[in-house]
Short mmCIF file of C-alpha atoms and ligand atoms in Angstrom, two decimals:
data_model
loop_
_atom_site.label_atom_id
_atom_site.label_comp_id
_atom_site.label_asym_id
_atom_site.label_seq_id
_atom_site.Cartn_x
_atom_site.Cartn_y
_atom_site.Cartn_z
CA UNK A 1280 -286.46 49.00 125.01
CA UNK A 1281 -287.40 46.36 122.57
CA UNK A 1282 -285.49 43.34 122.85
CA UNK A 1283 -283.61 43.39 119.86
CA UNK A 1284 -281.98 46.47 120.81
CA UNK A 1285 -281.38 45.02 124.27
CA UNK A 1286 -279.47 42.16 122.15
CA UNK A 1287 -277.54 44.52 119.76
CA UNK A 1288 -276.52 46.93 123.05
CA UNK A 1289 -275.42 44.09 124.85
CA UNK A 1290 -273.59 42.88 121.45
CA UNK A 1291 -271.94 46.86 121.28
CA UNK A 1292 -270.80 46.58 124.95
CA UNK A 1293 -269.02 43.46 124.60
CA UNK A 1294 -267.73 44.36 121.28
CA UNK A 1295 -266.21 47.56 122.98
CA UNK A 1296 -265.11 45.63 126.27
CA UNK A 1297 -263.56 42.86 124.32
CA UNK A 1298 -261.83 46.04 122.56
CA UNK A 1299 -259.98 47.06 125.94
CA UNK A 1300 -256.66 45.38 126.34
CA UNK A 1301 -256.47 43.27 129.15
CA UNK A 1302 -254.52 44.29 132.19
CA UNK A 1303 -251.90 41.49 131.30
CA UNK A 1304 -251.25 42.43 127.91
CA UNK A 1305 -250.27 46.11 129.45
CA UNK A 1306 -248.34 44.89 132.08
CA UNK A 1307 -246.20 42.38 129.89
CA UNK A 1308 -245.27 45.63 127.93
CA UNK A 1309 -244.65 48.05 129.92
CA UNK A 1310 -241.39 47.25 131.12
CA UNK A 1311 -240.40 47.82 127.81
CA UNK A 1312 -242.27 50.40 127.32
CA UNK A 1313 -240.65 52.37 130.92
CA UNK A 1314 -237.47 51.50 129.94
CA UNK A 1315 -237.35 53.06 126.46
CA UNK A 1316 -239.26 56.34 128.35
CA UNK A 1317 -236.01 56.36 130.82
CA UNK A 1318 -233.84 56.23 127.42
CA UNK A 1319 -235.35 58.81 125.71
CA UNK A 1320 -235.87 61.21 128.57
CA UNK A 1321 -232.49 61.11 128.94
CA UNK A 1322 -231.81 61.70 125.62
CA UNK A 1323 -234.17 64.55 124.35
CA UNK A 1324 -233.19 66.69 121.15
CA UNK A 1325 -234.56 69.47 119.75
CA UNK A 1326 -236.37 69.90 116.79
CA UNK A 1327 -235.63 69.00 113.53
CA UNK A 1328 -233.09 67.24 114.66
CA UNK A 1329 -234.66 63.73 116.30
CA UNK A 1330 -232.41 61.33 114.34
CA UNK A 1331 -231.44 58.93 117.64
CA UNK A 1332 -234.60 59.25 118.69
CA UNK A 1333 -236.36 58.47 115.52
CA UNK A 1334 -234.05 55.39 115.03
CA UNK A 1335 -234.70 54.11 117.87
CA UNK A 1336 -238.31 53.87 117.22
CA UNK A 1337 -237.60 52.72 113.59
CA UNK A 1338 -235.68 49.79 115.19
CA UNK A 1339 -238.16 48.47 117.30
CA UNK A 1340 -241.31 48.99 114.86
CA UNK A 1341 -239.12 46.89 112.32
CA UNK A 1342 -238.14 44.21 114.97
CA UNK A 1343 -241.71 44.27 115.62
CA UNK A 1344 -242.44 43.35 112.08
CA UNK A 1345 -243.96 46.80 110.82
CA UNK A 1346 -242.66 48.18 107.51
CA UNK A 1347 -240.88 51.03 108.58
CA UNK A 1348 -239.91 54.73 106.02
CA UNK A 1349 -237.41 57.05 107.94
CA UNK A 1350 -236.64 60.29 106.93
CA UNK A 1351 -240.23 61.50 105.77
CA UNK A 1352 -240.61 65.17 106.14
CA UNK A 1353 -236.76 65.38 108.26
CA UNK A 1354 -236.40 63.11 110.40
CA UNK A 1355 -239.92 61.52 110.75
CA UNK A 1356 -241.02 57.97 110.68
CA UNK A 1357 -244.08 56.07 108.94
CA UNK A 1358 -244.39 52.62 110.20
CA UNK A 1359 -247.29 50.47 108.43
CA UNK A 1360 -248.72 47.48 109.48
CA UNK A 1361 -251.08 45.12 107.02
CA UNK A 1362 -253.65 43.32 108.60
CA UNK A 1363 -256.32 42.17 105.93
CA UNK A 1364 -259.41 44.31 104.67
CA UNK A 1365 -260.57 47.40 106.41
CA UNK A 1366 -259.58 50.76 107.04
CA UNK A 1367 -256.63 52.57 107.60
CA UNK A 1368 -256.14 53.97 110.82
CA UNK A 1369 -252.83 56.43 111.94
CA UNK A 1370 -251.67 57.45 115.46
CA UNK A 1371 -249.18 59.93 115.56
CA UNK A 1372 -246.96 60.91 118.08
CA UNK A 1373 -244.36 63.85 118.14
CA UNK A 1374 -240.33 63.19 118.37
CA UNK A 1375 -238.61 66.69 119.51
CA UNK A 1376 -237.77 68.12 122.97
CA UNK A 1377 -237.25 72.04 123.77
CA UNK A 1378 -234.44 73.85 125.00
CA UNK A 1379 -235.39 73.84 128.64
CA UNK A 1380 -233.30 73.07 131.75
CA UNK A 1381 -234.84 70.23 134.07
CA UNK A 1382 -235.30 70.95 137.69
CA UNK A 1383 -237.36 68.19 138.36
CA UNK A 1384 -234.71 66.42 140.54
CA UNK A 1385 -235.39 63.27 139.21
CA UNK A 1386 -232.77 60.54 139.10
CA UNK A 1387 -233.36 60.11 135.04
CA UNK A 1388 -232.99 64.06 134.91
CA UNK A 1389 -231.83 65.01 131.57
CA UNK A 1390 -228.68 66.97 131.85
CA UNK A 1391 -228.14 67.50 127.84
CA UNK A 1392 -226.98 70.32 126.52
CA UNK A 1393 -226.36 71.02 122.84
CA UNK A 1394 -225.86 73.92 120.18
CA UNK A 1395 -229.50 75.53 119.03
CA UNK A 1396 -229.76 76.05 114.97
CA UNK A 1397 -228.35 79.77 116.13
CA UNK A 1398 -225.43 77.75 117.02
CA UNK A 1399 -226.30 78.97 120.76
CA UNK A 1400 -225.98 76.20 123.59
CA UNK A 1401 -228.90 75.57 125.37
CA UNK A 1402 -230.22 72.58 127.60
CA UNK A 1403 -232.39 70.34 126.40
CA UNK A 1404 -235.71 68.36 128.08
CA UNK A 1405 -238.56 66.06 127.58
CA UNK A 1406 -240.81 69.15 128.85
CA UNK A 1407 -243.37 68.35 126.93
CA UNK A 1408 -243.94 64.72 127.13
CA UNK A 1409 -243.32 63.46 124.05
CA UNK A 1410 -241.70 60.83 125.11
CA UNK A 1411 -244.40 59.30 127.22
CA UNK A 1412 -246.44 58.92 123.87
CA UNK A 1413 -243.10 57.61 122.06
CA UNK A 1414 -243.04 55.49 124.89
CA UNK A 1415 -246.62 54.11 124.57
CA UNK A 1416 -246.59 54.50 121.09
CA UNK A 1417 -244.28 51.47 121.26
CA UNK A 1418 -246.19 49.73 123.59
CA UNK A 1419 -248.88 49.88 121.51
CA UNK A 1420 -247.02 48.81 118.74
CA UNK A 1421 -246.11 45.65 120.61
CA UNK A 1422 -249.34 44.71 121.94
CA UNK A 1423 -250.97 45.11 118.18
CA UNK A 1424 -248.63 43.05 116.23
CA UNK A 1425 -248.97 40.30 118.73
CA UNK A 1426 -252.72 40.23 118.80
CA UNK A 1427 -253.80 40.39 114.70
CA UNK A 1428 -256.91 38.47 115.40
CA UNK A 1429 -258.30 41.13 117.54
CA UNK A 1430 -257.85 44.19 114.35
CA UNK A 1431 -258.05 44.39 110.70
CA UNK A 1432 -257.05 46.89 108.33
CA UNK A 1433 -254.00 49.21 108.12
CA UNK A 1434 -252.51 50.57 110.90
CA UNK A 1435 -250.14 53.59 110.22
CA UNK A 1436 -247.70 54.56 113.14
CA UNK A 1437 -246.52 58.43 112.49
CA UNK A 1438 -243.23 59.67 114.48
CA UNK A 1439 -243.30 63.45 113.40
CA UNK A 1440 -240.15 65.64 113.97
CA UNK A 1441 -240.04 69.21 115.10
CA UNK A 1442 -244.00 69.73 116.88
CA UNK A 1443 -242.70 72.54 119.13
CA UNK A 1444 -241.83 74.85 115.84
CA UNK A 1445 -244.64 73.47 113.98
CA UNK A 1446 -242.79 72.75 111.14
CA UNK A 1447 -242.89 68.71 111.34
CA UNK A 1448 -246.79 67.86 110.30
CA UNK A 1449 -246.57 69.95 107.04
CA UNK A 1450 -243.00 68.80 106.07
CA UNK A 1451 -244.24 65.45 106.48
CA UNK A 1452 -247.03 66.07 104.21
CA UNK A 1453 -244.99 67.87 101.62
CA UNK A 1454 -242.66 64.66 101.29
CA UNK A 1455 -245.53 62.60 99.79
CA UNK A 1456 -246.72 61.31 103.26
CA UNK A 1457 -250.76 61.04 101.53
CA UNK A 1458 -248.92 59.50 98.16
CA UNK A 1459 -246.36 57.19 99.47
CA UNK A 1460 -248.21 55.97 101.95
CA UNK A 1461 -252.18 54.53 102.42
CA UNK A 1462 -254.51 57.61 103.39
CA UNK A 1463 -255.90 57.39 106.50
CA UNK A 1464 -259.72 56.70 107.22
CA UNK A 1465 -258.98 58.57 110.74
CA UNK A 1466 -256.10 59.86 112.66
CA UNK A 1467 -255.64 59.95 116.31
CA UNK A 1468 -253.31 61.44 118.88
CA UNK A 1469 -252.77 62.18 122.20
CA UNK A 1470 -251.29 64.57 125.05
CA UNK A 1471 -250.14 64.52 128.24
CA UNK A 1472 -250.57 67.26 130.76
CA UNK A 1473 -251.35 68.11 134.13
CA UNK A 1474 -254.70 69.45 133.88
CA UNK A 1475 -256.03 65.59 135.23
CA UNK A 1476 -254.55 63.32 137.51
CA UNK A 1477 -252.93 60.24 135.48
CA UNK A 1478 -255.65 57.90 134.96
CA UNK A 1479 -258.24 60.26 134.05
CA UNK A 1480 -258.37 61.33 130.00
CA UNK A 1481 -260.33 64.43 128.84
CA UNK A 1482 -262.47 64.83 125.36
CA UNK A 1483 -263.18 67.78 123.49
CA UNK A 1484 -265.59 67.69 120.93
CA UNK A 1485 -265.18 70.34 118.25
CA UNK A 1486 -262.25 73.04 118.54
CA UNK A 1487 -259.72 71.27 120.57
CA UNK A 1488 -256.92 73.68 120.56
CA UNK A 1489 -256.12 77.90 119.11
CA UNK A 1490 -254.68 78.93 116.19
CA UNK A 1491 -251.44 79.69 116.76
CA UNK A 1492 -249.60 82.84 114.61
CA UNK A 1493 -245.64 83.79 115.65
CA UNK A 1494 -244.66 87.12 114.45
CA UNK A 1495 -241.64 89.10 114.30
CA UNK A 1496 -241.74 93.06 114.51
CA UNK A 1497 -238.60 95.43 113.83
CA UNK A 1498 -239.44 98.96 114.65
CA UNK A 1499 -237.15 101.06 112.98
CA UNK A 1500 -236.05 104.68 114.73
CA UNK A 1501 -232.62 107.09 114.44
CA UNK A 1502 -229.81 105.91 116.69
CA UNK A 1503 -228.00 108.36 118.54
CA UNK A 1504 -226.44 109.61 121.70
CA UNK A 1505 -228.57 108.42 125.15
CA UNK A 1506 -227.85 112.15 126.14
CA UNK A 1507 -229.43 113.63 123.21
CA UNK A 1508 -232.82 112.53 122.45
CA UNK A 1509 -233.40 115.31 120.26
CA UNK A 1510 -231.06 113.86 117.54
CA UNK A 1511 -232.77 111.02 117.68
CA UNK A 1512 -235.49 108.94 117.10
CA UNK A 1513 -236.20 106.09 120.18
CA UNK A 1514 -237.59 102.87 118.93
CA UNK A 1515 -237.30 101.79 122.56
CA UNK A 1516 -240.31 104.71 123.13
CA UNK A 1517 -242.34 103.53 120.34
CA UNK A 1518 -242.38 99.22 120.88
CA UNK A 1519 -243.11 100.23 124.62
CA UNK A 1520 -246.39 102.18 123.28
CA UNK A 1521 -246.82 99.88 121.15
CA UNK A 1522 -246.85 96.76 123.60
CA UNK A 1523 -249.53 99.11 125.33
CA UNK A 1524 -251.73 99.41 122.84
CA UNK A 1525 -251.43 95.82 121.70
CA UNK A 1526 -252.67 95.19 124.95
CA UNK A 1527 -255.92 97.03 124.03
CA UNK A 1528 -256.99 94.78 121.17
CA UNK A 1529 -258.12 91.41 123.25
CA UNK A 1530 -259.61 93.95 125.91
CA UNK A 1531 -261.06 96.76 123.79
CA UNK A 1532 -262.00 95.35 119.96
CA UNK A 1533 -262.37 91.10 120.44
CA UNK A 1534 -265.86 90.85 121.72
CA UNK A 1535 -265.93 89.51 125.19
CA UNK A 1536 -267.36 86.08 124.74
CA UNK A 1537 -264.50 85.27 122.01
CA UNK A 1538 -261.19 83.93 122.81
CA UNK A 1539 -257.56 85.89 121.91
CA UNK A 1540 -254.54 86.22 123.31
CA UNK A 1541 -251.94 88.49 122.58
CA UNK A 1542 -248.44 87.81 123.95
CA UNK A 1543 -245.45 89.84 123.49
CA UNK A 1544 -242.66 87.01 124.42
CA UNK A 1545 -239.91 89.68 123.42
CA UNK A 1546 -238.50 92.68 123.16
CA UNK A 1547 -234.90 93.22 122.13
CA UNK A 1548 -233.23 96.69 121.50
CA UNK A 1549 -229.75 97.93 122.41
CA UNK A 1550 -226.73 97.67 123.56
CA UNK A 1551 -225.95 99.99 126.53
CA UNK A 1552 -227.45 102.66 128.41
CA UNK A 1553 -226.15 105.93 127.38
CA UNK A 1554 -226.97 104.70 123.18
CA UNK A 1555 -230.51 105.12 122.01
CA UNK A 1556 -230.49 102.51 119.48
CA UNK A 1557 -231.63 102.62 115.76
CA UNK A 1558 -234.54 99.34 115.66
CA UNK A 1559 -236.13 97.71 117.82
CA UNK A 1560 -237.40 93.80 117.80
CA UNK A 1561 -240.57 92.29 119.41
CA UNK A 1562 -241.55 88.71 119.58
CA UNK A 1563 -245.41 88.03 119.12
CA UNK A 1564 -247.74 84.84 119.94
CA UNK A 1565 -251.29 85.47 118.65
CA UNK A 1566 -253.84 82.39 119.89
CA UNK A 1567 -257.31 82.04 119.12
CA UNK A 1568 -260.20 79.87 118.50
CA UNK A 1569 -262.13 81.33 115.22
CA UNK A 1570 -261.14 81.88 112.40
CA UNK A 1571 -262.63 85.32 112.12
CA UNK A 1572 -261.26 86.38 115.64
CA UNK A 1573 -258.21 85.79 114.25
CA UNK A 1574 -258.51 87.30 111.14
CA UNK A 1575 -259.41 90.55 113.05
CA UNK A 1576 -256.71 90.31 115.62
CA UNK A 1577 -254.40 90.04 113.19
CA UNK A 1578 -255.35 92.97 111.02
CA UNK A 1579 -255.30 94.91 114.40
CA UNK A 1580 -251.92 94.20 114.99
CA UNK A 1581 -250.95 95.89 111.83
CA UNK A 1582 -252.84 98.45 112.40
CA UNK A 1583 -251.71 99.50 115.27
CA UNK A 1584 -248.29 98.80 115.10
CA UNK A 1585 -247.80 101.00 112.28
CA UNK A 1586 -249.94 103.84 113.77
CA UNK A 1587 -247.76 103.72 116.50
CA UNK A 1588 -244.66 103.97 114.39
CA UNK A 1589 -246.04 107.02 112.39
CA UNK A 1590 -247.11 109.01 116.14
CA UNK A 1591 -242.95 108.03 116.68
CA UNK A 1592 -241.90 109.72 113.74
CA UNK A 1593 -240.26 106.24 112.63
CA UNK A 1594 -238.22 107.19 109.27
CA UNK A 1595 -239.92 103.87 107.74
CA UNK A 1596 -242.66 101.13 108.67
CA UNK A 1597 -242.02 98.24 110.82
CA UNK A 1598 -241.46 95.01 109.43
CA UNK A 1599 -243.70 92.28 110.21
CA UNK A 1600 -242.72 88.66 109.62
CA UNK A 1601 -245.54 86.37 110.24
CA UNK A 1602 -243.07 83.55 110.93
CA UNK A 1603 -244.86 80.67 112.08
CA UNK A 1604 -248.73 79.56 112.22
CA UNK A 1605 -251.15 76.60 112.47
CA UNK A 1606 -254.70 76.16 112.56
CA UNK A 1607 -256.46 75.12 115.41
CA UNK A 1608 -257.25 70.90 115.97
CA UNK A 1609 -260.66 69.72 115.20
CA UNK A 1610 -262.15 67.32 116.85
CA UNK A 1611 -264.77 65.17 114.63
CA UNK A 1612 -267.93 64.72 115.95
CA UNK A 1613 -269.05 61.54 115.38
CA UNK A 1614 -265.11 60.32 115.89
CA UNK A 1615 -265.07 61.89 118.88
CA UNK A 1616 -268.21 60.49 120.90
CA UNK A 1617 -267.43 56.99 118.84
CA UNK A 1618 -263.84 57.29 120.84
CA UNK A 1619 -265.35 58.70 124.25
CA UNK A 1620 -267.63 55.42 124.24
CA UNK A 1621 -264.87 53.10 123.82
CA UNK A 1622 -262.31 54.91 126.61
CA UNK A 1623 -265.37 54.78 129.09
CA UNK A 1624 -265.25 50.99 128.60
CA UNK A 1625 -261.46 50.96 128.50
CA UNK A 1626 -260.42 53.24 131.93
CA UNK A 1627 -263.96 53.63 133.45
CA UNK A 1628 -266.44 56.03 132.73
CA UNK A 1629 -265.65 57.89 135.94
CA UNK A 1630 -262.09 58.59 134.20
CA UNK A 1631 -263.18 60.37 131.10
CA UNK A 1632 -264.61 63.81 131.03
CA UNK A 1633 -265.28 66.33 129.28
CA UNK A 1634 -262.13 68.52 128.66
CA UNK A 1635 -262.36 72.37 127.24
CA UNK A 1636 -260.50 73.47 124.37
CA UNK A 1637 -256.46 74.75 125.72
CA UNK A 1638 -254.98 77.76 124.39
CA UNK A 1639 -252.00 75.51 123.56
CA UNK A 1640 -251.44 75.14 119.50
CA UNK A 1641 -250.47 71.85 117.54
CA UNK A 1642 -249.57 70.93 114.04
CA UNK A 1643 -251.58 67.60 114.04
CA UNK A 1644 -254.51 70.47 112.62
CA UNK A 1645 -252.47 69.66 109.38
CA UNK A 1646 -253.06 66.00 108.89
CA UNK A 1647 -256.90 66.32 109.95
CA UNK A 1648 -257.25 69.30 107.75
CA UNK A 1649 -256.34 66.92 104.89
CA UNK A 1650 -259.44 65.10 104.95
CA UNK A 1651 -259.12 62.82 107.27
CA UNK A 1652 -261.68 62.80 110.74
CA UNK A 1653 -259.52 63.36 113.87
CA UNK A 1654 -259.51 63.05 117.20
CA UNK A 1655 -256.90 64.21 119.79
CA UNK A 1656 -257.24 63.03 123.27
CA UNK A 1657 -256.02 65.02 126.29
CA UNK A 1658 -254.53 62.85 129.01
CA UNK A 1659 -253.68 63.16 132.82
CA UNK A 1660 -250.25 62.82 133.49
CA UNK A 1661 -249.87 64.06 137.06
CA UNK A 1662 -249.60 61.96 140.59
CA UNK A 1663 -252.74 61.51 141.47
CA UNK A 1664 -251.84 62.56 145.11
CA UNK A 1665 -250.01 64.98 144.12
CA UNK A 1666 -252.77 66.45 141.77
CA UNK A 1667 -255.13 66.21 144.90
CA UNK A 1668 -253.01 68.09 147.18
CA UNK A 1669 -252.16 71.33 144.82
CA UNK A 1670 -256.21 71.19 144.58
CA UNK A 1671 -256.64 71.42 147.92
CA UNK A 1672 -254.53 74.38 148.53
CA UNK A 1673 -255.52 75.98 145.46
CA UNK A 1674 -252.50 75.44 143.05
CA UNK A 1675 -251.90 74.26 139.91
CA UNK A 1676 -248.88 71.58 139.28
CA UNK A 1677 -246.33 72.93 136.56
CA UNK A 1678 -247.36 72.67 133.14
CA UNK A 1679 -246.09 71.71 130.15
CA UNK A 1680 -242.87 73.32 128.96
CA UNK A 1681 -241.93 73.94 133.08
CA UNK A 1682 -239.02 72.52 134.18
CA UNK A 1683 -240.52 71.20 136.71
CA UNK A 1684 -242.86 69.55 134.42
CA UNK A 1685 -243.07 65.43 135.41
CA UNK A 1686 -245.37 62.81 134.63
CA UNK A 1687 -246.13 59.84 136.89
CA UNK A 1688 -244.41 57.36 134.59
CA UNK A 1689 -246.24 54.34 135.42
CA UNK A 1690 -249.96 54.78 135.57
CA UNK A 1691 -249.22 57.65 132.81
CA UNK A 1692 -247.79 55.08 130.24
CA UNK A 1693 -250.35 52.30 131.37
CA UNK A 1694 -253.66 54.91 130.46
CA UNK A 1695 -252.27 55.47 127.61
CA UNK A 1696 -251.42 52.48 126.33
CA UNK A 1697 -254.89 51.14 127.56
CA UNK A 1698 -256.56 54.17 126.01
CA UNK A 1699 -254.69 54.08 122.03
CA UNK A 1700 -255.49 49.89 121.66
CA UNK A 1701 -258.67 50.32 122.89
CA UNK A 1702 -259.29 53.31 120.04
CA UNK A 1703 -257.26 51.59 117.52
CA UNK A 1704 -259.18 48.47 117.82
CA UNK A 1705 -262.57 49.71 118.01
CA UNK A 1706 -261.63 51.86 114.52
CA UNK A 1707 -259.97 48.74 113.45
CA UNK A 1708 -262.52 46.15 113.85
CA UNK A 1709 -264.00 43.75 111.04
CA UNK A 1710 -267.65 45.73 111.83
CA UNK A 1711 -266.19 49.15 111.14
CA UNK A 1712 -267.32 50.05 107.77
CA UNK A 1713 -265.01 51.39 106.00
CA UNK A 1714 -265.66 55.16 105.09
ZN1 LIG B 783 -245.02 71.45 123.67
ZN1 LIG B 784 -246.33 68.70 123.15
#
C-alpha cells in the first residue's frame, strides 16, 4: 500500500471511530431511554390508533428542541432537526402494538385490553418491539441534539402509525410527507428480533424482506340441511379442496430455488353441525421475494381457486379481495456496505454479520421505493445466555409476534442506540457529499 492511502485509511478509520458514540454518552441516556421503554410497554395500542404513544414522543423531540408535525398520515410524527449544510438523513421507527396477550411474566407485563376496529376486545402487546426502537429512537434523539458539532445536515425523525396492517408508510406519504417536509438523501431503520443474541446486528444487502399480499376468499355454495347433502351445495367441501390444492402451487409450479409461501391463516364457515352453510371465507398470506414469483403465485391462486369452485358446482365465482400488500425492502448497495463499515467500528466487527433476507414483510419498502437509498438493519434482541442455551439444545427462542416474545432491555436499547448515531453520523458528516 502506498503511503498516501495508508494516510487516507487511517484518516477513514478515525473518521468512522470518532463516529461511534462513546460509552458515556449511551449510558447518560439510557435511563431515559429504559424508562420511557417500561412506559410504553405498558401502554401498547394497536394500529392506527397510537395517539398516547405518538405524543409522548412528540413531547420529548420538542423538549429536545426538534421541530415536531403530529398527525401526518394518522397518527404519525415528523420531527426535524437543522444542523447547517448537508444532507438530509431520516430514521424511522414504527408506533403500533398487536392484539396479542403477554405471557412473558415480566413485572412490566402489559395487561391492556381494548376494543379492535370490529369493536371486538382483544389484548394488546409490544410483541413486536416497537417500542425498543421508540425507545432508542429517543435516545438517539437526545444524544444528537446535544452533540451538533459532531453532524451536519437535516436529520428527520419518522414515528409511523399502524406497521403491523401496513397501512402507516403509504398514509404518511399520501399526507404530503415528501412535500411538507425535506426529502431524504437516505432513510434508515431498524428491527429487533431473536434471530441474534442482543449485541450482535445482522446486514442484508439487496432483498431484505418478501412481498407481502393479504387476501380474502368467499366461496359461495347452496345452504341447506346437514342431513341432506343432496339439496345442497357444501362450500365447506370445496375451500377444504381448495386449501389442498393451494398447497400444490409453492411445491408443484414455483421453481425450487425461488422463495413462496402460501398460508391459509383462516377458514370460517358455519354455524352448527347439522347446517351445511351457504359461503365459505378463507384468509390468505402470500410472501415472496421476486417480483415475478409473485406475479405467478398470485395468478395461480386465481386459478385454482376458481377451478375448484366450478369442480363444486358453486352457483357463482368466489370473491377475491386482495386486501392488503407491500413490496419487499431493498437494501442499497453501496448504503448498505457504507453502514456495515461504520457498525463494525461502532459494536465490533465480530458483532455484525451477514443476515439473510426474513420472510417477514414491512411497509418501510414504501419510503425507499420513493427514491430514496435505504437501509434496514436487523438487530439481536435476545439474552445472550439465553440465546446460547436454546442453541445448544436445538431451539429457537419465541419470535416476534409470540407472547412470549422479550427483549433483553438493556444491552438491546444500548446496540441500538450505539448502532443509529453511529449511522446517522457517518451519513451526516461535513465529508459526506451530498447526493
Ligand atoms: Zn410485527
Ligand atoms: Zn415489527
Amino acid at each position: 500500500m502506498q503511503p498516501a492511502h495508508v494516510l487516507l485509511l487511517a484518516i477513514l478509520i478515525s473518521t468512522a471511530q470518532a463516529q461511534s458514540p462513546t460509552v458515556k454518552e449511551v449510558d447518560a441516556v439510557y435511563p431515559d431511554a429504559q424508562a420511557l421503554y417500561l412506559d410504553i410497554h405498558q401502554h401498547p395500542e394497536l394500529s392506527s390508533h397510537e395517539t398516547q404513544t405518538a405524543a409522548k414522543l412528540a413531547s420529548r423531540l420538542r423538549a429536545l428542541g426538534y421541530g415536531v408535525t403530529e398527525h401526518v398520515g394518522g397518527t404519525g410524527i415528523v420531527a426535524i432537526l437543522k444542523n447547517g449544510a448537508g444532507p438530509t438523513v431520516m430514521f424511522r421507527t414504527e408506533l403500533d402494538a398487536l392484539p396479542v396477550e403477554e405471557k412473558t411474566g415480566l413485572p412490566y407485563a402489559s395487561t391492556v385490553r381494548t376494543k379492535d376496529d370490529s369493536g371486538r376486545e382483544v389484548p394488546v402487546m409490544h410483541a413486536c418491539g416497537h417500542d425498543v426502537h421508540m425507545a432508542a429512537l429517543i435516545g438517539t434523539a437526545t444524544i444528537l441534539a446535544h452533540s451538533k458539532e459532531t453532524w451536519h445536515g437535516t436529520l428527520l425523525l419518522i414515528g409511523q402509525p399502524a406497521e403491523e396492517t401496513i397501512t402507516g408508510a403509504k398514509a404518511m406519504l399520501a399526507d404530503g410527507f415528501l412535500t411538507r417536509f425535506p426529502k431524504p438523501d437516505f432513510a434508515l431503520a431498524l428491527h429487533v428480533e431473536n434471530r441474534f443474541p442482543a449485541g450482535v446486528v445482522g446486514v442484508t444487502p439487496g432483498t431484505y424482506d418478501t412481498n407481502a399480499d393479504s387476501l380474502r376468499i368467499t366461496i359461495y355454495g347452496k345452504g341447506g340441511h346437514g342431513s341432506a347433502p343432496q339439496t345442497a351445495i357444501d362450500p365447506i367441501v370445496i375451500a377444504a379442496r381448495t386449501i389442498l390444492s393451494l398447497q400444490t402451487i409453492v411445491s408443484r409450479e414455483v421453481k425450487p430455488t425461488e422463495m413462496a409461501v402460501i398460508t391459509v391463516g383462516y377458514i370460517r364457515a358455519g354455524t352448527k353441525n347439522n347446517i351445511i352453510p351457504d359461503q365459505a371465507e378463507l384468509g390468505l398470506t402470500v410472501r415472496t421475494f421476486k417480483a415475478e414469483v409473485r406475479k405467478q403465485v398470485l395468478a395461480a391462486i386465481t386459478r385454482i381457486i376458481n377451478a375448484e369452485a366450478q369442480a363444486g358446482g358453486a352457483p357463482r365465482e368466489p370473491l377475491i379481495e386482495r386486501y392488503e400488500q407491500t413490496d419487499s425492502v431493498y437494501n442499497d448497495p453501496a448504503l448498505t456496505e457504507r453502514m456495515r463499515a461504520v457498525l463494525e467500528s461502532a459494536l465490533g466487527k465480530e458483532n455484525v454479520v451477514t443476515a439473510e433476507p426474513i420472510t417477514a414483510s414491512e411497509d418501510f419498502s414504501y419510503f425507499v421505493e420513493q427514491g430514496i437509498p435505504g437501509f434496514y438493519l436487523s438487530m439481536g434482541g435476545a439474552d445472550p445466555e439465553k440465546f446460547a442455551a436454546a442453541q445448544k439444545a436445538g431451539e429457537t427462542l419465541p419470535s416476534n409476534h409470540s407472547p412470549l416474545f422479550a427483549p433483553d432491555v438493556s444491552p438491546s436499547l444500548h446496540t441500538a442506540i450505539t448502532a443509529e448515531i453511529a449511522m446517522l453520523r457517518n451519513l451526516l458528516s461535513s465529508t459526506a457529499a451530498k447526493r
